[in-house]
Amino acid sequence: MAGETRSKDLGKDLGKDLGKFGQLDFPRPLTTVDVVIFAILNDSLQVLLVQRPAGEGEPFPLGWALPGGFVDVAKDRDLAACAARKLREKTGVTSPYLEQLGSWGSATRDPRGWSATHAYFALIPDDAGELAPDARWFPLPGGRLKDKLAFDHGDILATAIQRLRNKVEYTSLPAYLMPAEFTLPDLQRVYEIVLDRPLEKSAFRTRILSADMIEPVAKMRRGPNRPAQLYRLKKGREPVYFVRTFNPPE
Amino acid sequence: MAGETRSKDLGKDLGKDLGKFGQLDFPRPLTTVDVVIFAILNDSLQVLLVQRPAGEGEPFPLGWALPGGFVDVAKDRDLAACAARKLREKTGVTSPYLEQLGSWGSATRDPRGWSATHAYFALIPDDAGELAPDARWFPLPGGRLKDKLAFDHGDILATAIQRLRNKVEYTSLPAYLMPAEFTLPDLQRVYEIVLDRPLEKSAFRTRILSADMIEPVAKMRRGPNRPAQLYRLKKGREPVYFVRTFNPPE
DNA sequence: CTAAGTAAGTTGGACTGTACAACTAAGTGT
DNA sequence: ACACTTAGTTGTACAGTCCAACTTACTTAG
């Protein structure tokens, strides 16, 4: 990092911070964090979006965007804390699955100047906390969002969906989308919703049960037919990685 | 992103950029890009590091660090271009495998202030271009570096190694570490070096050959024993993802 | 009280690809 | 000619999925 010679003619007096360190008098990109928050609602994969404010000189007024915002160098110790704060502010959820997705930075993605965003993606259960008033869930039929998003958030969302689908093939990630107690057919349905294809019942059960990620509770889900065993996530479990993917179609 | 109300008492006059957009008068983190560059040299996995300058007020003077530096908002169109520039400046290589690794940002990782780095990782062949004078290859025996690195670059390197090893289990990534022409035993040796464990010869060959990623050239590698078929990467091939990992030990 | 219906969960044979190990092939050096 | 070494193949065992049929346990209609 740093320490290289730089052209002095870059102009602008952004980023003046000449304490004991020199060489810092050059323009700095804007730094933001955005979070792609997924949940299963109404048997479909949905993403949480917030509406942009309509204020003076706001980019993409009233457009829909990923929850996020500038890094606050006073409040945020690090990027993950910043992402967790955004998530908490919009959903009330505090301890979900939160993973870094990647970063997007360019001269043109924000009309206010060179900017870089650090994107995270989160999985939360259906029954999680209170939604912020400017936030709304959007379904993703066929893994796509109908609407255009502000900034390059469409690209970020597409990447998040791709990553989610990809990882669901060989990990236990969907477990984080489940409520506290669930049945194996429930879990299988969530896998199928995310992957958008049916899975083999017996292979699915064998795989999940031998992964040591869930444990039965002493209750059954009752319904109009044969009751199903309820399970819960073993607490403190990291996601499990399987040595095979679910066999992909063709 | 953005558009939220902010405390005005953050002080500092960094990031003044009051054109048609308001709300931008708050301190901005430093933005850098770092690249973890891997190659196989002397039958072992190595990483390229550069020595920090010793100048006035430089952090970690003469320490070893990942190649990288500040984003130059005048030169760099986007983050990937910036990473490619760093790679080119240090190694002369222009078109290798370059993948985003993640980002690290916190108040404390750089003594000059709140900073965020966008880390990339690159795989280049042994026989690639000319090394910069301040750069040196460091071996990674057992997937570890002996020396301590500047900033949090030790963490970043460890993450890169982990990601590399992980992906080598189920992808064709090692192909990008190979010279233009190579034999299957050569390739297997590289897999084994990265994974630090032996692989099954017949299963390896079946897998690689059925992945349609390499093609034979009309030559054999001659040596003191049976000649081996030479192959090259099919050009323009994206990395291949296998549906199983190599069966992990125990 | 029984029969039909439905979803949960199990079982077994076919198939795919790895594990392990022995084997054949093609060159060199003595 | 023979040993030696590495390239590459072959065959049996095994693990886990695929596919399909089956049993189990409950509700509801008649």
Coordinates of C-alpha atoms (C1' of nucleotides) in Angstrom, one line a residue:
Chain A
M1 CA 0.0 0.0 0.0
A2 CA 0.9 3.6 -0.5
G3 CA 4.3 5.1 -0.4
E4 CA 4.6 5.6 -4.1
T5 CA 5.3 8.9 -5.8
R6 CA 2.2 10.6 -7.0
S7 CA 1.5 13.3 -9.5
K8 CA 0.9 16.6 -7.7
D9 CA -1.3 18.0 -10.4
L10 CA -4.4 16.0 -9.4
G11 CA -5.9 19.2 -8.1
K12 CA -8.7 19.3 -5.5
D13 CA -8.0 19.7 -1.9
L14 CA -9.8 16.6 -0.6
G15 CA -8.2 14.5 1.9
K16 CA -5.8 17.0 3.5
D17 CA -4.5 15.2 6.5
L18 CA -0.9 16.3 7.0
G19 CA -0.1 15.2 10.5
K20 CA 3.0 13.2 11.0
F21 CA 2.4 11.5 7.7
G22 CA 3.0 13.3 4.4
Q23 CA 1.9 12.2 0.9
L24 CA -1.8 12.2 1.8
D25 CA -2.9 15.4 -0.1
F26 CA -4.8 13.8 -3.0
P27 CA -8.5 13.2 -3.7
R28 CA -10.0 10.3 -1.9
P29 CA -12.9 8.1 -3.2
L30 CA -16.1 8.0 -1.4
T31 CA -16.4 4.8 0.8
T32 CA -19.7 3.1 1.3
V33 CA -21.1 -0.2 2.5
D34 CA -24.2 -1.9 1.1
V35 CA -25.9 -5.0 2.3
V36 CA -27.9 -7.5 0.2
I37 CA -30.4 -9.0 2.7
F38 CA -32.2 -12.2 1.7
A39 CA -35.2 -14.0 3.2
I40 CA -37.8 -16.5 2.2
L41 CA -41.3 -15.0 2.3
N42 CA -44.4 -16.6 0.8
D43 CA -42.4 -19.5 -0.5
S44 CA -40.1 -17.3 -2.6
L45 CA -36.7 -15.7 -2.3
Q46 CA -36.9 -12.0 -1.5
V47 CA -34.5 -9.1 -1.1
L48 CA -34.8 -6.1 1.1
L49 CA -34.6 -2.7 -0.7
V50 CA -34.9 0.9 0.5
Q51 CA -36.2 3.9 -1.3
R52 CA -33.8 6.7 -2.0
P53 CA -34.6 10.1 -0.5
A54 CA -36.0 12.8 -2.7
G55 CA -33.9 15.7 -1.2
E56 CA -32.0 18.4 -3.1
G57 CA -29.2 17.0 -5.2
E58 CA -29.7 13.4 -4.1
P59 CA -28.7 10.9 -6.8
F60 CA -31.5 8.6 -8.0
P61 CA -34.3 10.3 -6.1
L62 CA -37.0 7.9 -5.0
G63 CA -35.2 5.0 -6.8
W64 CA -34.9 1.7 -5.0
A65 CA -31.5 0.7 -3.7
L66 CA -29.7 -1.7 -1.4
P67 CA -29.6 -0.7 2.2
G68 CA -26.3 1.0 2.9
G69 CA -24.5 4.2 3.2
F70 CA -21.2 6.0 3.9
V71 CA -18.8 4.5 6.3
D72 CA -18.8 6.7 9.4
V73 CA -15.2 6.9 10.6
A74 CA -16.4 7.9 14.0
K75 CA -19.0 5.2 14.5
D76 CA -17.8 2.2 12.6
R77 CA -14.8 0.3 13.9
D78 CA -14.5 -1.7 10.7
L79 CA -16.4 -2.7 7.6
A80 CA -18.2 -5.7 9.1
A81 CA -19.4 -3.5 12.0
C82 CA -20.7 -1.0 9.5
A83 CA -22.6 -3.7 7.6
A84 CA -24.0 -5.1 10.8
R85 CA -25.2 -1.6 11.7
K86 CA -27.0 -1.1 8.4
L87 CA -28.6 -4.5 8.8
R88 CA -29.7 -3.7 12.3
E89 CA -31.1 -0.3 11.4
K90 CA -33.2 -1.7 8.5
T91 CA -34.4 -5.0 10.0
G92 CA -33.8 -5.1 13.7
V93 CA -31.8 -8.3 13.2
T94 CA -28.6 -8.5 15.1
S95 CA -26.9 -11.8 14.6
P96 CA -27.7 -13.4 11.2
Y97 CA -25.4 -14.9 8.6
L98 CA -23.4 -12.0 7.2
E99 CA -20.7 -12.6 4.6
Q100 CA -18.6 -10.3 2.5
L101 CA -19.7 -10.4 -1.1
G102 CA -17.1 -8.2 -2.8
S103 CA -16.5 -4.5 -3.6
W104 CA -17.4 -2.3 -6.5
G105 CA -15.5 0.8 -7.2
S106 CA -15.2 3.1 -10.2
A107 CA -15.2 6.7 -11.4
T108 CA -18.8 6.5 -12.7
R109 CA -20.9 4.4 -10.5
D110 CA -21.9 7.3 -8.3
P111 CA -22.6 10.7 -9.9
R112 CA -21.1 12.4 -6.8
G113 CA -17.6 11.1 -7.7
W114 CA -15.2 8.2 -7.6
S115 CA -16.7 5.8 -5.1
A116 CA -16.1 2.3 -3.8
T117 CA -18.7 0.2 -2.0
H118 CA -18.0 -2.8 0.2
A119 CA -21.0 -5.2 -0.4
Y120 CA -22.1 -7.8 2.2
F121 CA -24.8 -10.4 1.9
A122 CA -27.0 -11.5 4.8
L123 CA -29.5 -14.3 5.3
I124 CA -32.2 -13.9 7.8
P125 CA -35.2 -16.0 8.9
D126 CA -38.7 -15.1 7.9
D127 CA -39.8 -14.3 11.5
A128 CA -37.0 -11.7 12.1
G129 CA -37.4 -8.2 13.7
E130 CA -39.1 -5.0 12.7
L131 CA -38.8 -3.5 9.3
A132 CA -37.7 0.1 8.8
P133 CA -40.5 2.3 7.3
D134 CA -38.5 3.1 4.0
A135 CA -37.7 -0.6 3.5
R136 CA -39.7 -3.2 1.4
W137 CA -39.3 -6.8 0.4
F138 CA -39.1 -7.5 -3.3
P139 CA -39.5 -11.1 -4.7
L140 CA -37.0 -12.5 -7.1
P141 CA -38.9 -14.7 -9.5
G142 CA -36.5 -16.9 -11.4
G143 CA -33.6 -15.3 -9.6
R144 CA -34.2 -11.9 -11.2
L145 CA -35.6 -8.6 -10.0
K146 CA -38.1 -6.9 -12.3
D147 CA -37.2 -3.3 -11.3
K148 CA -34.0 -1.3 -12.1
L149 CA -32.0 -0.3 -9.1
A150 CA -30.1 2.9 -8.3
F151 CA -26.3 3.1 -8.8
D152 CA -24.9 -0.3 -9.9
H153 CA -26.9 -2.1 -7.3
G154 CA -28.5 -4.2 -10.0
D155 CA -25.1 -5.7 -10.7
I156 CA -24.4 -6.2 -7.0
L157 CA -27.7 -7.9 -6.4
A158 CA -27.2 -10.2 -9.5
T159 CA -23.8 -11.2 -8.1
A160 CA -25.3 -11.9 -4.7
I161 CA -28.0 -14.1 -6.1
Q162 CA -25.4 -16.0 -8.2
R163 CA -23.2 -16.5 -5.1
L164 CA -26.1 -17.6 -3.0
R165 CA -27.3 -20.1 -5.6
N166 CA -23.8 -21.4 -6.2
K167 CA -23.1 -21.9 -2.5
V168 CA -26.4 -23.5 -1.8
E169 CA -25.3 -26.3 -4.1
Y170 CA -22.6 -27.5 -1.7
T171 CA -23.2 -25.7 1.7
S172 CA -25.7 -25.6 4.5
L173 CA -26.4 -21.8 4.0
P174 CA -30.2 -22.2 3.7
A175 CA -30.3 -23.3 7.3
Y176 CA -29.8 -19.6 8.1
L177 CA -33.0 -18.7 6.3
M178 CA -35.0 -21.0 8.5
P179 CA -37.0 -20.2 11.6
A180 CA -35.8 -21.5 15.0
E181 CA -37.6 -24.9 14.4
F182 CA -38.2 -26.5 11.1
T183 CA -38.7 -29.9 9.5
L184 CA -36.5 -31.6 6.9
P185 CA -39.1 -31.1 4.1
D186 CA -39.2 -27.4 5.1
L187 CA -35.5 -27.2 4.6
Q188 CA -35.6 -29.1 1.4
R189 CA -38.3 -26.7 0.1
V190 CA -36.0 -23.7 0.8
Y191 CA -33.1 -25.4 -1.1
E192 CA -35.5 -26.0 -4.0
I193 CA -36.7 -22.4 -3.9
V194 CA -33.2 -21.0 -4.1
L195 CA -32.0 -23.4 -6.7
D196 CA -35.2 -23.3 -8.6
R197 CA -35.2 -27.0 -9.2
P198 CA -36.4 -30.1 -7.4
L199 CA -34.0 -32.2 -5.3
E200 CA -34.1 -35.9 -4.5
K201 CA -35.7 -36.5 -1.1
S202 CA -33.6 -39.5 0.1
A203 CA -30.3 -38.1 -1.0
F204 CA -31.2 -34.8 0.6
R205 CA -32.0 -36.3 3.9
T206 CA -28.9 -38.5 3.9
R207 CA -26.7 -35.5 3.2
I208 CA -28.2 -33.1 5.7
L209 CA -28.5 -35.7 8.5
S210 CA -24.9 -36.9 8.1
A211 CA -23.6 -33.3 8.1
D212 CA -24.2 -32.9 11.9
M213 CA -25.6 -29.4 11.5
I214 CA -29.1 -29.8 12.9
E215 CA -30.5 -31.7 15.9
P216 CA -34.0 -33.0 16.5
V217 CA -36.2 -31.4 19.2
A218 CA -38.6 -33.4 21.1
K219 CA -41.6 -32.3 19.1
M220 CA -43.4 -33.1 15.8
R221 CA -45.0 -30.7 13.4
R222 CA -48.6 -31.9 13.2
G223 CA -50.8 -31.4 10.1
P224 CA -53.4 -33.0 8.0
N225 CA -51.1 -36.0 7.4
R226 CA -48.1 -37.8 8.9
P227 CA -46.3 -35.6 11.5
A228 CA -42.8 -34.5 10.7
Q229 CA -39.8 -34.4 13.0
L230 CA -38.8 -30.8 14.0
Y231 CA -35.2 -29.9 14.1
R232 CA -33.1 -26.9 15.1
L233 CA -29.7 -25.6 14.0
K234 CA -26.9 -26.8 16.3
K235 CA -25.9 -23.5 17.8
G236 CA -22.6 -21.9 17.1
R237 CA -22.3 -24.0 14.0
E238 CA -20.3 -22.6 11.1
P239 CA -21.8 -23.4 7.7
V240 CA -21.0 -26.9 6.5
Y241 CA -19.3 -27.5 3.2
F242 CA -20.3 -30.8 1.4
V243 CA -17.7 -32.6 -0.7
R244 CA -20.2 -32.8 -3.6
T245 CA -22.7 -30.5 -5.1
F246 CA -26.2 -31.6 -5.5
N247 CA -26.0 -33.2 -8.9
P248 CA -26.7 -30.4 -11.4
P249 CA -29.3 -30.8 -14.1
E250 CA -27.9 -32.5 -17.4
Chain B
M1 CA -26.0 4.3 0.0
A2 CA -25.7 7.7 1.4
G3 CA -28.4 10.2 1.9
E4 CA -28.6 9.7 5.6
T5 CA -28.3 12.5 8.2
R6 CA -24.9 12.8 9.7
S7 CA -23.4 14.4 12.7
K8 CA -21.7 17.6 11.8
D9 CA -19.2 17.5 14.7
L10 CA -16.9 15.0 13.1
G11 CA -14.4 17.7 12.5
K12 CA -11.6 17.6 9.9
D13 CA -12.1 19.2 6.6
L14 CA -11.4 16.1 4.5
G15 CA -13.5 15.3 1.5
K16 CA -14.9 18.8 0.8
D17 CA -16.6 18.3 -2.6
L18 CA -19.6 20.6 -2.6
G19 CA -20.6 20.8 -6.2
K20 CA -24.2 20.1 -7.1
F21 CA -24.3 17.5 -4.3
G22 CA -24.5 18.5 -0.7
Q23 CA -23.9 16.2 2.3
L24 CA -20.4 15.2 1.4
D25 CA -18.4 17.3 3.9
F26 CA -17.3 14.5 6.2
P27 CA -14.0 12.6 6.6
R28 CA -13.3 10.0 4.0
P29 CA -11.4 6.8 4.6
L30 CA -8.2 6.1 2.6
T31 CA -8.8 3.7 -0.3
T32 CA -6.2 1.3 -1.4
V33 CA -5.9 -1.8 -3.5
D34 CA -3.5 -4.7 -2.7
V35 CA -2.7 -7.8 -4.8
V36 CA -1.7 -11.2 -3.6
I37 CA 0.3 -12.7 -6.4
F38 CA 1.0 -16.4 -6.3
A39 CA 3.3 -18.5 -8.5
I40 CA 5.0 -21.9 -8.2
L41 CA 8.8 -21.6 -8.1
N42 CA 11.2 -24.4 -7.1
D43 CA 8.3 -26.8 -6.6
S44 CA 6.7 -24.7 -3.9
L45 CA 4.0 -22.1 -3.7
Q46 CA 5.4 -18.6 -3.4
V47 CA 4.0 -15.1 -2.9
L48 CA 5.3 -11.8 -4.3
L49 CA 6.1 -9.1 -1.7
V50 CA 7.5 -5.6 -1.9
Q51 CA 9.6 -3.8 0.6
R52 CA 8.1 -0.6 2.2
P53 CA 10.1 2.6 1.6
A54 CA 12.1 4.1 4.4
G55 CA 11.0 7.7 3.8
E56 CA 10.0 10.3 6.4
G57 CA 6.8 9.3 8.2
E58 CA 6.3 6.2 6.2
P59 CA 4.4 3.4 8.1
F60 CA 6.3 0.1 8.5
P61 CA 9.6 1.4 7.0
L62 CA 11.5 -1.4 5.3
G63 CA 8.8 -3.9 6.2
W64 CA 7.5 -6.4 3.7
A65 CA 4.0 -5.9 2.3
L66 CA 1.7 -6.9 -0.5
P67 CA 2.1 -5.0 -3.7
G68 CA -0.5 -2.3 -3.8
G69 CA -1.2 1.4 -3.1
F70 CA -3.7 4.1 -3.2
V71 CA -6.4 4.2 -5.8
D72 CA -5.6 7.0 -8.2
V73 CA -8.9 8.6 -9.1
A74 CA -7.3 10.2 -12.2
K75 CA -5.6 7.0 -13.5
D76 CA -7.8 4.2 -12.4
R77 CA -11.2 3.7 -14.1
D78 CA -12.2 1.0 -11.6
L79 CA -10.8 -1.3 -8.9
A80 CA -10.0 -4.1 -11.2
A81 CA -8.0 -1.8 -13.5
C82 CA -6.2 -0.5 -10.5
A83 CA -5.3 -4.1 -9.4
A84 CA -4.2 -5.0 -12.9
R85 CA -2.0 -1.9 -12.9
K86 CA -0.3 -2.9 -9.6
L87 CA 0.3 -6.4 -11.0
R88 CA 1.7 -5.1 -14.2
E89 CA 4.0 -2.6 -12.5
K90 CA 5.5 -5.3 -10.2
T91 CA 5.6 -8.3 -12.5
G92 CA 5.2 -7.2 -16.1
V93 CA 2.4 -9.7 -16.4
T94 CA -0.7 -8.3 -18.1
S95 CA -3.3 -11.0 -18.5
P96 CA -3.2 -13.5 -15.7
Y97 CA -6.0 -15.0 -13.5
L98 CA -7.1 -12.0 -11.3
E99 CA -9.9 -12.5 -8.8
Q100 CA -11.3 -10.3 -6.1
L101 CA -10.5 -11.6 -2.7
G102 CA -12.3 -9.3 -0.4
S103 CA -11.8 -6.0 1.4
W104 CA -10.4 -5.0 4.8
G105 CA -11.3 -1.7 6.4
S106 CA -10.9 -0.4 9.9
A107 CA -9.9 2.6 11.9
T108 CA -6.7 0.9 13.0
R109 CA -5.2 -1.1 10.2
D110 CA -3.2 1.9 8.9
P111 CA -1.6 4.4 11.3
R112 CA -2.4 7.2 8.8
G113 CA -6.1 6.9 9.6
W114 CA -9.3 5.0 8.8
S115 CA -8.5 3.0 5.7
A116 CA -10.0 0.3 3.5
T117 CA -8.2 -1.9 1.0
H118 CA -9.7 -3.9 -1.8
A119 CA -7.6 -7.1 -2.1
Y120 CA -7.2 -9.2 -5.2
F121 CA -5.4 -12.4 -5.8
A122 CA -3.6 -13.3 -9.0
L123 CA -2.1 -16.6 -10.3
I124 CA 0.7 -16.3 -12.7
P125 CA 3.0 -18.8 -14.4
D126 CA 6.6 -19.4 -13.4
D127 CA 8.0 -18.1 -16.6
A128 CA 6.2 -14.7 -16.5
G129 CA 7.7 -11.2 -17.0
E130 CA 10.3 -9.0 -15.4
L131 CA 10.2 -8.5 -11.6
A132 CA 10.3 -4.9 -10.1
P133 CA 13.5 -4.2 -8.2
D134 CA 11.8 -3.8 -4.8
A135 CA 9.9 -7.1 -5.2
R136 CA 10.8 -10.6 -4.0
W137 CA 9.3 -14.0 -4.0
F138 CA 8.7 -15.6 -0.6
P139 CA 8.0 -19.3 -0.2
L140 CA 5.0 -20.5 1.8
P141 CA 6.1 -23.8 3.4
G142 CA 3.0 -25.5 4.8
G143 CA 0.9 -22.7 3.6
R144 CA 2.4 -20.2 6.0
L145 CA 4.7 -17.3 5.7
K146 CA 7.6 -17.1 8.2
D147 CA 7.9 -13.3 8.3
K148 CA 5.4 -10.8 9.7
L149 CA 4.0 -8.4 7.2
A150 CA 3.2 -4.7 7.3
F151 CA -0.4 -3.5 8.1
D152 CA -2.9 -6.4 8.2
H153 CA -1.3 -8.0 5.2
G154 CA -0.6 -11.1 7.1
D155 CA -4.4 -11.6 7.5
I156 CA -5.0 -10.9 3.9
L157 CA -2.3 -13.3 2.8
A158 CA -3.7 -16.0 5.1
T159 CA -7.2 -15.5 3.6
A160 CA -5.8 -15.7 0.1
I161 CA -4.0 -19.0 0.8
Q162 CA -7.1 -20.4 2.4
R163 CA -9.2 -19.3 -0.6
L164 CA -6.7 -20.7 -3.1
R165 CA -6.5 -24.1 -1.3
N166 CA -10.2 -24.3 -1.0
K167 CA -10.9 -23.6 -4.6
V168 CA -8.1 -25.9 -5.8
E169 CA -10.2 -28.7 -4.3
Y170 CA -12.9 -28.3 -6.9
T171 CA -11.7 -26.0 -9.7
S172 CA -9.1 -25.9 -12.4
L173 CA -7.4 -22.8 -10.9
P174 CA -3.9 -24.4 -10.9
A175 CA -4.0 -24.4 -14.6
Y176 CA -3.2 -20.7 -14.5
L177 CA 0.0 -21.4 -12.6
M178 CA 1.3 -23.5 -15.4
P179 CA 3.6 -22.5 -18.2
A180 CA 2.2 -22.5 -21.8
E181 CA 2.8 -26.2 -22.2
F182 CA 2.8 -28.8 -19.5
T183 CA 2.1 -32.5 -18.8
L184 CA -0.6 -34.0 -16.7
P185 CA 1.9 -35.2 -14.1
D186 CA 3.2 -31.6 -14.0
L187 CA -0.3 -30.3 -13.3
Q188 CA -1.0 -32.9 -10.7
R189 CA 2.2 -31.9 -8.9
V190 CA 1.0 -28.3 -8.8
Y191 CA -2.3 -29.5 -7.3
E192 CA -0.4 -31.5 -4.7
I193 CA 1.9 -28.6 -3.9
V194 CA -1.0 -26.3 -3.2
L195 CA -3.1 -28.8 -1.3
D196 CA 0.0 -30.2 0.4
R197 CA -1.2 -33.8 0.0
P198 CA -0.9 -36.5 -2.6
L199 CA -3.7 -37.2 -5.1
E200 CA -4.8 -40.3 -6.9
K201 CA -3.2 -40.5 -10.3
S202 CA -6.1 -42.2 -12.2
A203 CA -8.9 -40.2 -10.6
F204 CA -7.0 -37.0 -11.3
R205 CA -6.5 -37.8 -14.9
T206 CA -10.1 -38.8 -15.5
R207 CA -11.3 -35.6 -13.9
I208 CA -9.0 -33.3 -15.7
L209 CA -9.4 -34.9 -19.1
S210 CA -13.2 -35.0 -18.9
A211 CA -13.3 -31.3 -17.9
D212 CA -12.5 -30.2 -21.4
M213 CA -10.1 -27.5 -20.2
I214 CA -6.8 -28.6 -21.8
E215 CA -5.9 -30.0 -25.2
P216 CA -2.9 -32.0 -26.3
V217 CA -0.3 -30.5 -28.4
A218 CA 1.6 -32.6 -31.0
K219 CA 4.6 -33.0 -28.8
M220 CA 5.9 -35.1 -26.0
R221 CA 8.0 -34.1 -23.0
R222 CA 11.2 -36.2 -23.3
G223 CA 13.2 -37.3 -20.3
P224 CA 15.2 -40.1 -18.9
N225 CA 12.1 -42.3 -19.0
R226 CA 8.8 -42.7 -20.7
P227 CA 7.8 -39.5 -22.6
A228 CA 4.7 -37.6 -21.4
Q229 CA 2.1 -36.0 -23.5
L230 CA 2.2 -32.2 -23.5
Y231 CA -1.0 -30.2 -23.1
R232 CA -2.0 -26.5 -23.2
L233 CA -4.9 -24.6 -21.8
K234 CA -7.8 -24.2 -24.2
K235 CA -7.7 -20.5 -24.7
G236 CA -10.4 -18.3 -23.4
R237 CA -11.5 -20.9 -21.0
E238 CA -13.0 -19.8 -17.8
P239 CA -12.0 -21.8 -14.7
V240 CA -13.9 -25.1 -14.5
Y241 CA -15.9 -26.1 -11.4
F242 CA -16.0 -29.8 -10.6
V243 CA -19.1 -31.2 -8.9
R244 CA -17.0 -33.0 -6.3
T245 CA -14.0 -32.0 -4.3
F246 CA -11.0 -34.2 -4.4
N247 CA -11.8 -36.5 -1.6
P248 CA -10.4 -34.9 1.5
P249 CA -8.2 -36.8 3.9
E250 CA -10.1 -38.7 6.6
Chain C
dC1 C1' -65.4 -48.0 11.6
dT2 C1' -63.4 -48.1 7.5
dA3 C1' -61.5 -46.4 3.2
dA4 C1' -59.2 -42.8 0.6
dG5 C1' -55.9 -39.3 0.5
dT6 C1' -51.6 -37.1 1.6
dA7 C1' -47.2 -36.1 3.1
dA8 C1' -43.2 -38.2 6.0
dG9 C1' -39.8 -41.2 5.9
dT10 C1' -37.4 -45.8 4.2
dT11 C1' -35.6 -49.1 1.1
dG12 C1' -33.2 -51.2 -2.9
dG13 C1' -31.2 -51.5 -7.5
dA14 C1' -28.7 -48.8 -11.2
dC15 C1' -25.2 -45.6 -12.1
dT16 C1' -21.0 -42.4 -11.5
dG17 C1' -16.8 -41.3 -10.0
dT18 C1' -13.1 -41.8 -6.5
dA19 C1' -9.7 -45.1 -3.7
dC20 C1' -6.5 -48.3 -3.9
dA21 C1' -3.4 -51.2 -6.1
dA22 C1' -1.6 -53.8 -9.6
dC23 C1' -0.5 -53.7 -14.1
dT24 C1' 1.5 -52.4 -19.0
dA25 C1' 4.3 -49.0 -21.8
dA26 C1' 8.3 -46.4 -23.2
dG27 C1' 12.1 -44.3 -22.5
dT28 C1' 17.3 -44.2 -20.2
dG29 C1' 21.7 -46.1 -18.3
dT30 C1' 24.8 -49.9 -17.5
Chain D
dA1 C1' 19.7 -57.7 -22.2
dC2 C1' 18.3 -56.0 -17.9
dA3 C1' 17.2 -52.9 -14.2
dC4 C1' 15.2 -48.5 -13.2
dT5 C1' 12.0 -44.8 -13.6
dT6 C1' 8.1 -42.4 -14.8
dA7 C1' 3.7 -42.3 -17.9
dG8 C1' -0.4 -44.1 -18.4
dT9 C1' -4.2 -48.0 -18.0
dT10 C1' -7.0 -51.3 -15.9
dG11 C1' -9.9 -53.7 -12.4
dT12 C1' -12.2 -54.3 -8.0
dA13 C1' -14.2 -52.1 -3.9
dC14 C1' -16.8 -48.5 -2.1
dA15 C1' -19.5 -44.1 -1.3
dG16 C1' -23.2 -41.3 -2.5
dT17 C1' -26.6 -39.8 -5.8
dC18 C1' -30.7 -41.0 -8.9
dC19 C1' -34.9 -43.0 -9.5
dA20 C1' -38.8 -45.4 -8.1
dA21 C1' -41.4 -48.0 -5.3
dC22 C1' -42.6 -48.8 -0.8
dT23 C1' -44.2 -48.3 4.3
dT24 C1' -45.9 -45.3 8.0
dA25 C1' -48.9 -42.1 10.4
dC26 C1' -51.9 -39.0 10.4
dT27 C1' -56.7 -36.6 8.7
dT28 C1' -61.1 -36.5 6.6
dA29 C1' -65.1 -38.2 4.1
dG30 C1' -68.6 -41.6 3.9

